mmCIF file of C-alpha atoms in Angstrom:
data_model
loop_
_atom_site.group_PDB
_atom_site.id
_atom_site.type_symbol
_atom_site.label_atom_id
_atom_site.label_comp_id
_atom_site.label_asym_id
_atom_site.label_seq_id
_atom_site.Cartn_x
_atom_site.Cartn_y
_atom_site.Cartn_z
ATOM 1 C CA MET F 15 -14.166 -3.399 40.485
ATOM 2 C CA SER F 16 -13.214 -4.046 36.866
ATOM 3 C CA LEU F 17 -15.794 -4.323 34.105
ATOM 4 C CA TYR F 18 -13.353 -6.232 31.882
ATOM 5 C CA VAL F 19 -14.118 -9.926 31.527
ATOM 6 C CA GLU F 20 -11.333 -12.202 30.260
ATOM 7 C CA ARG F 21 -12.710 -14.332 27.409
ATOM 8 C CA ARG F 22 -9.607 -16.241 26.388
ATOM 9 C CA ARG F 23 -9.733 -20.000 26.732
ATOM 10 C CA TYR F 24 -6.018 -20.644 26.246
ATOM 11 C CA ALA F 25 -2.781 -19.230 27.630
ATOM 12 C CA ARG F 26 -0.975 -16.995 25.140
ATOM 13 C CA SER F 27 2.718 -16.980 24.223
ATOM 14 C CA ASP F 28 4.560 -13.853 23.060
ATOM 15 C CA ILE F 29 6.384 -13.907 19.738
ATOM 16 C CA GLN F 30 7.668 -11.443 17.158
ATOM 17 C CA LEU F 31 7.672 -12.983 13.715
ATOM 18 C CA ALA F 32 7.301 -11.368 10.289
ATOM 19 C CA ALA F 33 4.378 -12.814 8.347
ATOM 20 C CA VAL F 34 1.726 -11.984 5.760
ATOM 21 C CA VAL F 35 -2.017 -12.409 5.709
ATOM 22 C CA ARG F 36 -2.988 -13.756 2.284
ATOM 23 C CA LEU F 37 -6.527 -12.730 1.391
ATOM 24 C CA GLY F 38 -8.806 -14.874 -0.727
ATOM 25 C CA ASP F 39 -8.175 -12.762 -3.820
ATOM 26 C CA GLY F 40 -4.401 -13.269 -3.508
ATOM 27 C CA ARG F 41 -3.515 -9.868 -2.027
ATOM 28 C CA THR F 42 -0.966 -10.008 0.781
ATOM 29 C CA ILE F 43 -0.929 -7.784 3.834
ATOM 30 C CA PRO F 44 2.449 -7.630 5.640
ATOM 31 C CA CYS F 45 2.156 -8.048 9.385
ATOM 32 C CA GLU F 46 3.945 -9.270 12.473
ATOM 33 C CA LEU F 47 2.775 -11.977 14.856
ATOM 34 C CA ARG F 48 2.636 -10.621 18.417
ATOM 35 C CA ASP F 49 1.277 -13.590 20.350
ATOM 36 C CA TYR F 50 -0.399 -16.956 19.790
ATOM 37 C CA CYS F 51 -2.314 -19.722 21.542
ATOM 38 C CA LEU F 52 -4.208 -22.883 20.610
ATOM 39 C CA GLY F 53 -7.139 -20.797 19.376
ATOM 40 C CA GLY F 54 -5.390 -18.231 17.199
ATOM 41 C CA VAL F 55 -2.925 -15.373 16.844
ATOM 42 C CA LEU F 56 -2.674 -11.644 17.342
ATOM 43 C CA VAL F 57 -1.093 -9.897 14.367
ATOM 44 C CA GLU F 58 -0.164 -6.273 13.835
ATOM 45 C CA ALA F 59 -0.430 -4.775 10.343
ATOM 46 C CA ARG F 60 1.832 -1.935 9.215
ATOM 47 C CA ASP F 61 -1.074 0.513 9.340
ATOM 48 C CA ALA F 62 -4.766 0.683 10.207
ATOM 49 C CA ALA F 63 -5.798 0.755 6.525
ATOM 50 C CA ASN F 64 -4.171 -2.644 5.925
ATOM 51 C CA ALA F 65 -5.797 -4.050 9.065
ATOM 52 C CA LEU F 66 -9.167 -2.874 7.788
ATOM 53 C CA LYS F 67 -8.552 -4.636 4.433
ATOM 54 C CA VAL F 68 -8.052 -7.909 6.321
ATOM 55 C CA ALA F 69 -11.040 -7.379 8.603
ATOM 56 C CA SER F 70 -13.422 -6.470 5.773
ATOM 57 C CA ASP F 71 -12.440 -9.366 3.472
ATOM 58 C CA ASN F 72 -14.347 -12.096 5.282
ATOM 59 C CA THR F 73 -16.093 -13.624 2.278
ATOM 60 C CA GLN F 74 -13.162 -15.752 1.119
ATOM 61 C CA PRO F 75 -10.667 -18.033 2.870
ATOM 62 C CA THR F 76 -7.747 -16.238 4.525
ATOM 63 C CA ARG F 77 -4.310 -17.674 5.282
ATOM 64 C CA LEU F 78 -1.540 -16.624 7.621
ATOM 65 C CA GLU F 79 1.895 -17.370 6.169
ATOM 66 C CA GLY F 80 5.374 -17.009 7.567
ATOM 67 C CA GLU F 81 8.768 -18.626 7.971
ATOM 68 C CA VAL F 82 9.690 -19.940 11.393
ATOM 69 C CA HIS F 83 13.376 -20.254 12.264
ATOM 70 C CA SER F 84 13.831 -23.603 13.986
ATOM 71 C CA HIS F 85 16.787 -25.962 14.344
ATOM 72 C CA GLY F 86 19.047 -23.698 12.271
ATOM 73 C CA ARG F 87 16.770 -23.377 9.249
ATOM 74 C CA PHE F 88 13.609 -21.634 8.113
ATOM 75 C CA GLN F 89 10.445 -23.720 7.945
ATOM 76 C CA PRO F 90 7.321 -22.527 6.136
ATOM 77 C CA MET F 91 4.152 -21.902 8.120
ATOM 78 C CA SER F 92 0.761 -21.600 6.457
ATOM 79 C CA VAL F 93 -2.539 -21.888 8.293
ATOM 80 C CA ASN F 94 -6.196 -21.065 7.567
ATOM 81 C CA VAL F 95 -7.542 -18.284 9.765
ATOM 82 C CA ALA F 96 -10.670 -16.190 10.260
ATOM 83 C CA VAL F 97 -10.844 -12.627 11.534
ATOM 84 C CA VAL F 98 -12.386 -12.450 15.004
ATOM 85 C CA TRP F 99 -11.784 -8.769 15.741
ATOM 86 C CA HIS F 100 -9.646 -5.810 14.743
ATOM 87 C CA ARG F 101 -8.727 -2.490 16.320
ATOM 88 C CA ASP F 102 -6.431 0.036 14.677
ATOM 89 C CA ARG F 103 -3.450 -2.025 13.387
ATOM 90 C CA HIS F 104 -4.168 -5.119 15.520
ATOM 91 C CA ILE F 105 -6.112 -8.124 14.218
ATOM 92 C CA GLY F 106 -7.270 -11.162 16.177
ATOM 93 C CA LEU F 107 -7.235 -14.262 13.953
ATOM 94 C CA ALA F 108 -8.755 -17.617 14.929
ATOM 95 C CA PHE F 109 -7.462 -20.879 13.491
ATOM 96 C CA THR F 110 -10.234 -22.434 11.385
ATOM 97 C CA HIS F 111 -8.795 -25.953 11.490
ATOM 98 C CA ASN F 112 -6.724 -27.906 13.971
ATOM 99 C CA ALA F 113 -3.530 -25.887 14.269
ATOM 100 C CA GLY F 114 -1.559 -28.303 16.459
ATOM 101 C CA ASN F 115 1.348 -28.528 14.014
ATOM 102 C CA THR F 116 1.448 -24.746 13.634
ATOM 103 C CA ILE F 117 1.570 -24.296 17.423
ATOM 104 C CA LYS F 118 4.381 -26.854 17.694
ATOM 105 C CA LEU F 119 6.321 -24.997 15.008
ATOM 106 C CA LEU F 120 5.757 -21.589 16.673
ATOM 107 C CA ASN F 121 6.870 -23.036 20.017
ATOM 108 C CA GLN F 122 10.176 -24.022 18.377
ATOM 109 C CA HIS F 123 10.797 -20.582 16.826
ATOM 110 C CA GLU F 124 14.199 -19.225 17.714
ATOM 111 C CA PRO F 125 15.621 -15.938 16.488
ATOM 112 C CA PRO F 126 18.299 -16.472 13.802
ATOM 113 C CA GLY F 127 20.892 -14.860 16.112
ATOM 114 C CA GLY F 128 20.025 -17.186 18.995
ATOM 115 C CA GLY F 129 17.800 -16.654 21.994
ATOM 116 C CA GLU F 130 14.910 -18.236 23.776
ATOM 117 C CA PRO F 131 12.719 -20.549 21.624
ATOM 118 C CA GLY F 132 9.277 -19.128 20.891
ATOM 119 C CA TRP F 133 10.437 -15.541 21.328
ATOM 120 C CA ALA F 134 12.156 -13.682 18.542
ATOM 121 C CA GLY F 135 13.093 -10.617 20.546
ATOM 122 C CA THR F 136 13.041 -7.404 18.555
ATOM 123 C CA PRO F 137 13.945 -8.108 14.924
ATOM 124 C CA SER F 138 15.940 -5.556 13.006
ATOM 125 C CA GLN F 139 13.986 -3.611 10.402
ATOM 126 C CA SER F 140 16.052 -5.175 7.610
ATOM 127 C CA THR F 141 15.527 -8.749 8.877
ATOM 128 C CA ALA F 142 11.757 -8.290 9.155
ATOM 129 C CA ALA F 143 11.542 -6.561 5.764
ATOM 130 C CA HIS F 144 13.587 -9.317 4.086
ATOM 131 C CA ALA F 145 11.376 -12.047 5.579
ATOM 132 C CA ARG F 146 8.197 -10.280 4.416
ATOM 133 C CA GLU F 147 9.623 -9.823 0.908
ATOM 134 C CA ARG F 148 10.292 -13.585 0.647
ATOM 135 C CA LEU F 149 6.719 -14.301 1.776
ATOM 136 C CA ILE F 150 5.086 -11.885 -0.667
ATOM 137 C CA GLU F 151 6.950 -13.287 -3.685
#
């Protein structure tokens, strides 16, 4: 008998997409989206210290920003989020407003080299680093 109780209300979709969490004071924390649903996203920071920065900065609005590759071009994504939980490098973020358009955009994500929409496969280190650099600027 398992003691684990599933608390999710929505089905989740896997994705690998470079992004940044922009804290209320303007600092950016590079991360990668791992999965998403109607309620929020799971992101992974580069290290546990960066994840802790995100989790402990809950006094100001926080945004998740990225560029989704869809229909042959990059489209900006920016959505208000709130930290729900964090463990090591992983952070659970809930959408604070209706995120229907963000979900539609994430569902259309296709890796620049082709592949199944919504799933980016494993990005090369240089591709992910380049995307994060554009977001931080």
